[in-house]
Amino acid sequence: MKKQFYYNLGVAFAVLCLAYIGIRQWSPMQLPTVIFGAIVGYALLSMLLFNYLDASLKANPRRFATAIMGTTAIKMFATMAFLGIYLYIDRSQKLMVALGVFAIYIIYTVALLMPFMKPIKK
């Protein structure tokens, strides 16, 4: 399960970095640098949350659903805090940053939860 997660995380990170670089190089719209920070930050947060979910599943499978809801809440509050602070400081590209962070959030959430979608064989 860890192997699949790290593979998913690596693919998600590579796709997001290539999209960021491609849009910055060949598109007339300029993405702010904070988007790359969000890509790296969500990758680290996803690794931490995966370790928490994996330990939760091994400790008590009955509480796994609660752990998933908790990790989703943590990611949502982290996103809200990041966007709130950034948009308070710089409102020049608010739509670009909000949509970029939303796309990053969705991709990393899928990468985080995919390894747990397989049925557990006992």
CSV table of C-alpha atoms in Angstrom, one decimal, residues 21 25 75 87 89:
chain,number,residue,atom,x,y,z
A,21,ILE,CA,6.5,24.9,-15.7
A,25,GLN,CA,6.9,29.1,-20.0
A,75,LYS,CA,-6.5,19.5,4.4
A,87,LEU,CA,-5.3,36.6,-0.6
A,89,ILE,CA,-1.6,39.8,1.4
